[in-house]
mmCIF file of C-alpha atoms in Angstrom:
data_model
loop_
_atom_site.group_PDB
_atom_site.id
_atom_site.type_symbol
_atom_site.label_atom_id
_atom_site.label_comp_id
_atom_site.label_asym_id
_atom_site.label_seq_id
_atom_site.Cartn_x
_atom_site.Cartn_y
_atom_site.Cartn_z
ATOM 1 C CA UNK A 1 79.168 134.417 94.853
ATOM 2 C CA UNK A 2 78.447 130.534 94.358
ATOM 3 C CA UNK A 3 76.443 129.828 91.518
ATOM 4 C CA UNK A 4 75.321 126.502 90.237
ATOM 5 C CA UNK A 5 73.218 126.786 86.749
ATOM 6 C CA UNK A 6 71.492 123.462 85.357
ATOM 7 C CA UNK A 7 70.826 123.141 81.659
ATOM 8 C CA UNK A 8 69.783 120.126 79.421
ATOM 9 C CA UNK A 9 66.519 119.373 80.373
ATOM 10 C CA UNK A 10 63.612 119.288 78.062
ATOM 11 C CA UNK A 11 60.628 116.753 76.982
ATOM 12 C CA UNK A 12 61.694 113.151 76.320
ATOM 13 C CA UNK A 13 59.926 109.966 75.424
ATOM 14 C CA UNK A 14 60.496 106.856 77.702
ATOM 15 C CA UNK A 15 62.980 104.869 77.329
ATOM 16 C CA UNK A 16 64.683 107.728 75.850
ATOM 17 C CA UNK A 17 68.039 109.413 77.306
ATOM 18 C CA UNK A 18 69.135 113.334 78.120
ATOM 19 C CA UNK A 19 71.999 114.525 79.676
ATOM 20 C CA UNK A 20 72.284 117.551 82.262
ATOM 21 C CA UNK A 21 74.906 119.980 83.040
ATOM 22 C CA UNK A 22 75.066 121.797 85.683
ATOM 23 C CA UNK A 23 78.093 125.367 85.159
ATOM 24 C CA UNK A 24 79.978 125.675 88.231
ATOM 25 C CA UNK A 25 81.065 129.426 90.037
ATOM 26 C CA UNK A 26 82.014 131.775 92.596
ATOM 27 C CA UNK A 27 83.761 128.726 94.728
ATOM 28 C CA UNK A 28 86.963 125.906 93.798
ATOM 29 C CA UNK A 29 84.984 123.664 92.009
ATOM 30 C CA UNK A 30 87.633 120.569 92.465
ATOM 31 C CA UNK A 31 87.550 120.878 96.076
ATOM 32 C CA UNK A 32 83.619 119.522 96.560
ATOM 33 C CA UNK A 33 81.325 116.989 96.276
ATOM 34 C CA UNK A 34 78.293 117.173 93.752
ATOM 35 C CA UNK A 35 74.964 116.417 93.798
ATOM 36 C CA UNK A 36 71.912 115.672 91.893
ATOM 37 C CA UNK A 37 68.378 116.214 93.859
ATOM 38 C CA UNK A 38 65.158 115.879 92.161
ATOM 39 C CA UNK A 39 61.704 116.979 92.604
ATOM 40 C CA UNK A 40 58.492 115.345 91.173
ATOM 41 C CA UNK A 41 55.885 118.176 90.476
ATOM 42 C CA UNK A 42 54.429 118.901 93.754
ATOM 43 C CA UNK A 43 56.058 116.382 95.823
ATOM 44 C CA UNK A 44 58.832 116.234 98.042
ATOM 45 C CA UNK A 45 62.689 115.993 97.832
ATOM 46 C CA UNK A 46 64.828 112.884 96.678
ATOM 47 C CA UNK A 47 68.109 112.146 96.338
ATOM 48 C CA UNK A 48 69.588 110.717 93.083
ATOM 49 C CA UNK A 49 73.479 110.157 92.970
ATOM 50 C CA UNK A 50 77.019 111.886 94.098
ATOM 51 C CA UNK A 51 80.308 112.647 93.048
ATOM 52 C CA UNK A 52 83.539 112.855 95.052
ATOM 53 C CA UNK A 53 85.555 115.978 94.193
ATOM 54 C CA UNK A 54 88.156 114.288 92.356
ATOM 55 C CA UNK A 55 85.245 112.183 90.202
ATOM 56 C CA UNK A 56 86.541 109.279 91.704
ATOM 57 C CA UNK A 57 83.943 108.003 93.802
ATOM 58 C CA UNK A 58 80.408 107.783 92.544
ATOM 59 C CA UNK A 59 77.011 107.071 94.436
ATOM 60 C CA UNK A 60 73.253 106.609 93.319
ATOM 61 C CA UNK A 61 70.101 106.011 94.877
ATOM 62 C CA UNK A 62 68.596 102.160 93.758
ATOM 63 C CA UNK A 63 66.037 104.054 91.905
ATOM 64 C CA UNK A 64 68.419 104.804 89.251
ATOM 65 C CA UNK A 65 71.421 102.986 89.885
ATOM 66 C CA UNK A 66 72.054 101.287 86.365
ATOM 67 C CA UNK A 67 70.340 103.851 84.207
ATOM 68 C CA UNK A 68 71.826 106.909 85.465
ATOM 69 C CA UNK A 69 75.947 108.390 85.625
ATOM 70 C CA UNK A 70 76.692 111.437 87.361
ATOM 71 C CA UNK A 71 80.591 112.791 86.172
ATOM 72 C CA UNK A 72 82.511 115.835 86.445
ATOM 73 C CA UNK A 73 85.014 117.882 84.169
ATOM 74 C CA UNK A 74 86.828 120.183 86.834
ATOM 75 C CA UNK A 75 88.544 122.075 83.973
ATOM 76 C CA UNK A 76 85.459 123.182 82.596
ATOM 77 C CA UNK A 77 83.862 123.361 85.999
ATOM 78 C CA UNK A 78 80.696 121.349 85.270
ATOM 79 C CA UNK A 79 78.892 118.448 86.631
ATOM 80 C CA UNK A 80 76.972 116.242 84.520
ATOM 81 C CA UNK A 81 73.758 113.699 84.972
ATOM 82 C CA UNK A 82 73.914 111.287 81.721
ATOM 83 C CA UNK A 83 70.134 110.011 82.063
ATOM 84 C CA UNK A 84 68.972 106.496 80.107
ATOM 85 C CA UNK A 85 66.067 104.402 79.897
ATOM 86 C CA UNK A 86 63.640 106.766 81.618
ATOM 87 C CA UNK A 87 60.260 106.214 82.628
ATOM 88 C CA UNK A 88 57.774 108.193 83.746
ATOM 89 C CA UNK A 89 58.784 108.213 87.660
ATOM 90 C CA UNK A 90 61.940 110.296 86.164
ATOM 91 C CA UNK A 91 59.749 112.949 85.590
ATOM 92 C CA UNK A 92 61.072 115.950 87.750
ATOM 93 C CA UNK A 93 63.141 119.092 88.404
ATOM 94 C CA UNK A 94 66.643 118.098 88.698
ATOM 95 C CA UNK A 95 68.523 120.071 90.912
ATOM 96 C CA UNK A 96 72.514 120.224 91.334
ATOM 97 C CA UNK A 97 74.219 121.140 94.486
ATOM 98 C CA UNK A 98 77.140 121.655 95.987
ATOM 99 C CA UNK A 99 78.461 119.320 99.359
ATOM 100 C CA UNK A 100 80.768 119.691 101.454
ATOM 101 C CA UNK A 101 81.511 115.906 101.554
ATOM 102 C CA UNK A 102 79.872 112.832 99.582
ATOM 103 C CA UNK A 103 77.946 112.335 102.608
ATOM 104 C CA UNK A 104 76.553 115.608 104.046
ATOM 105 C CA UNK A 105 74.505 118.249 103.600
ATOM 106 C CA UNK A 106 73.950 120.797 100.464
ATOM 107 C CA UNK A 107 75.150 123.924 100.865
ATOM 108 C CA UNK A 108 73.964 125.507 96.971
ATOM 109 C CA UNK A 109 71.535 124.924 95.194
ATOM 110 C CA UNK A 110 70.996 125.145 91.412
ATOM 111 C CA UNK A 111 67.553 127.097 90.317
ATOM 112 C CA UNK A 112 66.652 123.583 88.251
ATOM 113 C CA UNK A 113 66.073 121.758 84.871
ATOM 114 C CA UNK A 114 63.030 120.443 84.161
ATOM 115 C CA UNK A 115 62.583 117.247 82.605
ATOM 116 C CA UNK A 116 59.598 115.841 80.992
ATOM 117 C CA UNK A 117 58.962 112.298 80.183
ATOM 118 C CA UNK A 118 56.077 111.499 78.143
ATOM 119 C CA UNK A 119 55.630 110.400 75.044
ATOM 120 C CA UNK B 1 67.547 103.314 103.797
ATOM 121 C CA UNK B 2 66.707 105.562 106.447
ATOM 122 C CA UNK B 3 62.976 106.967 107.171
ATOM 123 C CA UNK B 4 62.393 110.525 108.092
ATOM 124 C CA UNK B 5 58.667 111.670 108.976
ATOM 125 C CA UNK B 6 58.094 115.348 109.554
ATOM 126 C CA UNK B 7 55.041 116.820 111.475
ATOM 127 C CA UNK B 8 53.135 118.133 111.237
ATOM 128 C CA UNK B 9 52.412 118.143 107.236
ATOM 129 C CA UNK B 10 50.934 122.027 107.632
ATOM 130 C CA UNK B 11 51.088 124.315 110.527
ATOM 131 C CA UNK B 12 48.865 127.753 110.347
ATOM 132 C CA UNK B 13 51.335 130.079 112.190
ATOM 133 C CA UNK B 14 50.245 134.142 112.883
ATOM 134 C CA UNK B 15 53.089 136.510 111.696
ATOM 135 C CA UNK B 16 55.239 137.183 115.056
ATOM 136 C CA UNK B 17 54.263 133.939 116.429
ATOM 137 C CA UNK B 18 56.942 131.353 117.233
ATOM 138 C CA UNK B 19 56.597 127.921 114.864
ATOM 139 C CA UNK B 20 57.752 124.401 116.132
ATOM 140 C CA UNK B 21 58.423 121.485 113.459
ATOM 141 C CA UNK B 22 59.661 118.443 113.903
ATOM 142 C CA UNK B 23 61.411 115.571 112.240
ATOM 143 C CA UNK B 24 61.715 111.377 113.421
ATOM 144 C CA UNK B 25 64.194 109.119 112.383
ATOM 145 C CA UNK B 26 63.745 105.613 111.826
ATOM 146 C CA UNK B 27 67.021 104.872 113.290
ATOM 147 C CA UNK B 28 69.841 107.203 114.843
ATOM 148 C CA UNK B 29 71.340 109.630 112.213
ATOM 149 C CA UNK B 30 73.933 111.437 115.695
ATOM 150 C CA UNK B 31 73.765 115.250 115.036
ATOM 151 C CA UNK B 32 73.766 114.592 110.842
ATOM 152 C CA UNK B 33 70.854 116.458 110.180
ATOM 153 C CA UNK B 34 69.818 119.450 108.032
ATOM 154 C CA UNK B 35 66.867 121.246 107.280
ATOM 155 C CA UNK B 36 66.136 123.191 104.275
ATOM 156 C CA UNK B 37 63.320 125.670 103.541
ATOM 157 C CA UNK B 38 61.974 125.832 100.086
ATOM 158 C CA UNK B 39 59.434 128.579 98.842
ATOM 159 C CA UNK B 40 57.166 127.857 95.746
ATOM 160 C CA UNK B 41 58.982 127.833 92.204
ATOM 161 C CA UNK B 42 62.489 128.408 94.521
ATOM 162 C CA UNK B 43 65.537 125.748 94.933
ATOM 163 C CA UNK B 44 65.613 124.578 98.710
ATOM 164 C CA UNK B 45 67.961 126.657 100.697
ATOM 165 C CA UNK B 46 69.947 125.665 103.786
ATOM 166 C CA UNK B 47 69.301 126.473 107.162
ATOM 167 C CA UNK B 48 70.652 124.449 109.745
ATOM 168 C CA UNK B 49 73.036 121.327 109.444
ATOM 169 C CA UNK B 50 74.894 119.123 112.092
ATOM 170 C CA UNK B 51 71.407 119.535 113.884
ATOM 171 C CA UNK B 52 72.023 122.672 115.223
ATOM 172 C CA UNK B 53 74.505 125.112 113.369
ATOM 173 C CA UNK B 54 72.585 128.326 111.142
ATOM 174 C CA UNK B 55 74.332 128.161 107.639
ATOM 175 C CA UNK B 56 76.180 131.161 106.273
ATOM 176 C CA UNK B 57 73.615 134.408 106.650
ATOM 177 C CA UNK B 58 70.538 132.614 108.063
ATOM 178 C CA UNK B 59 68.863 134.714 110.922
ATOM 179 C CA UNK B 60 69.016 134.075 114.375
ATOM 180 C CA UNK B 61 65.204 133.353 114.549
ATOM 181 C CA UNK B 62 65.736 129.988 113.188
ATOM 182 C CA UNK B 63 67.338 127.423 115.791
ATOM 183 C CA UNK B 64 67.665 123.309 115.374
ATOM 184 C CA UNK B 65 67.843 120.693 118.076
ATOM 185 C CA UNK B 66 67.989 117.243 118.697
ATOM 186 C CA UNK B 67 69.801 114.298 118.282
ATOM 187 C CA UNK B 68 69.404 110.256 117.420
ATOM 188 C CA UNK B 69 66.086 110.016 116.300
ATOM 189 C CA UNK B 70 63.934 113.037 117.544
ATOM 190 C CA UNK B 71 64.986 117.005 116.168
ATOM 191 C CA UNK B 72 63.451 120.356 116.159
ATOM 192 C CA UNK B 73 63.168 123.230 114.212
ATOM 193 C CA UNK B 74 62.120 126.246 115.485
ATOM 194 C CA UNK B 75 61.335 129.485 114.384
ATOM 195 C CA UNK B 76 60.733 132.204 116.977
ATOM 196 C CA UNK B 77 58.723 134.867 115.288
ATOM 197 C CA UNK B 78 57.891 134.377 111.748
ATOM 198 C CA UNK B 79 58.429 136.609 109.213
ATOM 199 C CA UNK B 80 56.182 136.827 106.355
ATOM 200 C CA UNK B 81 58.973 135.974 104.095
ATOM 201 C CA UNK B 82 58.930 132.538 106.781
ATOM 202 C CA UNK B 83 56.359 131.096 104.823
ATOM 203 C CA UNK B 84 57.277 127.507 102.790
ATOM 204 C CA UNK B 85 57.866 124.629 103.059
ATOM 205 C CA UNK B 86 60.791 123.031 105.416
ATOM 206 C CA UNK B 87 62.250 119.733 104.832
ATOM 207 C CA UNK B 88 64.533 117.982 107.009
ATOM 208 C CA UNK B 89 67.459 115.336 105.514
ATOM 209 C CA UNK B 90 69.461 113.093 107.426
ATOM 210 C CA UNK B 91 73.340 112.340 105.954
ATOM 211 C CA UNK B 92 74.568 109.726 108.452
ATOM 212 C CA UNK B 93 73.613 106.781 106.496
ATOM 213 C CA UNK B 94 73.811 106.196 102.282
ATOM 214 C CA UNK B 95 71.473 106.864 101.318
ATOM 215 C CA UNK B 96 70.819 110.226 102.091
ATOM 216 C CA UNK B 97 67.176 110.605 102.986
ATOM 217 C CA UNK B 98 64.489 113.774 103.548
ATOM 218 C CA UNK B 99 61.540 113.862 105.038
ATOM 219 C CA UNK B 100 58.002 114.627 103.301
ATOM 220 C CA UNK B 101 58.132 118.098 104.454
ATOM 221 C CA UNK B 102 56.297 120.683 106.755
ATOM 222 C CA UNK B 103 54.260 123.353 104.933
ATOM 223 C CA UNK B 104 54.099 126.440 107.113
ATOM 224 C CA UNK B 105 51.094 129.205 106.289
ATOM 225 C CA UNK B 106 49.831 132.121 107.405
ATOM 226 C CA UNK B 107 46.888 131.960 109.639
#
């Protein structure tokens, strides 16, 4: 069974920094793409930044291009989301999930990490 | 970046009755196209990608179509556990994009 579990979140002051991880199993880690997705409280979805299975390639939305770096450990079987400089607007649930490709859909989903910016 | 619009934001469906959403894109995405359903407190799961293929276990009663700009999601007799919200995401261009979402509730 695939299961992607998100830790790391928590309350954070802005301008402040947090990393997430994000346990990989049930599936070849190394052989997928990653994703972070996040959720404002009670809005809609949004896309945040990508990893190529290898950790080679790496993609993020403008939004946090710059502040954010998503990276990968494939012998542990974790993704990561090293956060910086947040604000407010980076308020949300972060979810991880899993791709097929860098470009694609999301297959798995994580359950979430909350993070809280505020000071 | 890529606009997707969804409509309509809420649709009041009976239990049993068939449910229609849709989903515009700003520009042509070709078939790459997903839609997700996400109930309250839940992650979003997947239903349909490439525009028209059910992901692994999804029922029958949920079918996409469309291409380029205009899609559909339809679900032909709603179940009670049918109820959430559906988003749909296009991949074809980087960024990916979703749209705002459709709420679906009982009526």
């Amino acid at each position: 069974e695939v299961q992607l579990v998100e830790s790391g979140g928590g309350l954070v002051q802005p301008g402040g920094s947090l990393r997430l991880s994000c346990a990989a199993s049930g599936f070849t880690f190394s052989s997928y793409a990653m994703h972070w997705v996040r959720q404002a409280p009670g809005k809609g979805l949004e896309y945040v930044s990508a990893i190529s299975s290898n950790g080679g390639s790496t993609y993020y939305a403008n939004s946090v291009k710059g502040r954010f770096t998503i990276s990968r450990d494939n012998s542990k079987n974790t993704l990561y989301l090293q956060m910086g400089s947040l604000r407010a607007e980076d308020m949300a649930v972060y979810y991880c999930a899993r791709g097929p490709a860098v470009a694609g859909h999301f297959d798995y989903w994580g359950q979430g990490t909350l993070v809280t910016v505020s000071s | 970046e890529i606009v997707m619009t969804q409509s309509p934001a809420t649709l009041s469906v009976s239990p049993g009755e068939r449910a229609t959403l849709s989903c515009r894109a700003s520009q042509s995405v070709s078939s790459n196209l997903a839609w997700y359903q996400q109930k309250p407190g839940q992650a979003p799961r997947l239903l349909i990608y490439g525009a028209s293929t059910r992901a692994t276990g999804i029922p029958a009663r949920f079918s996409g179509s469309g291409s380029g700009t205009e899609f559909t999601l339809t679900i032909s007799s709603l179940q009670s556990e049918d109820f959430a919200v559906y988003y749909c995401q296009q991949y074809n261009n980087w960024p990916p994009t979703f749209g705002p979402g459709t709420k679906v509730d009982i009526k």
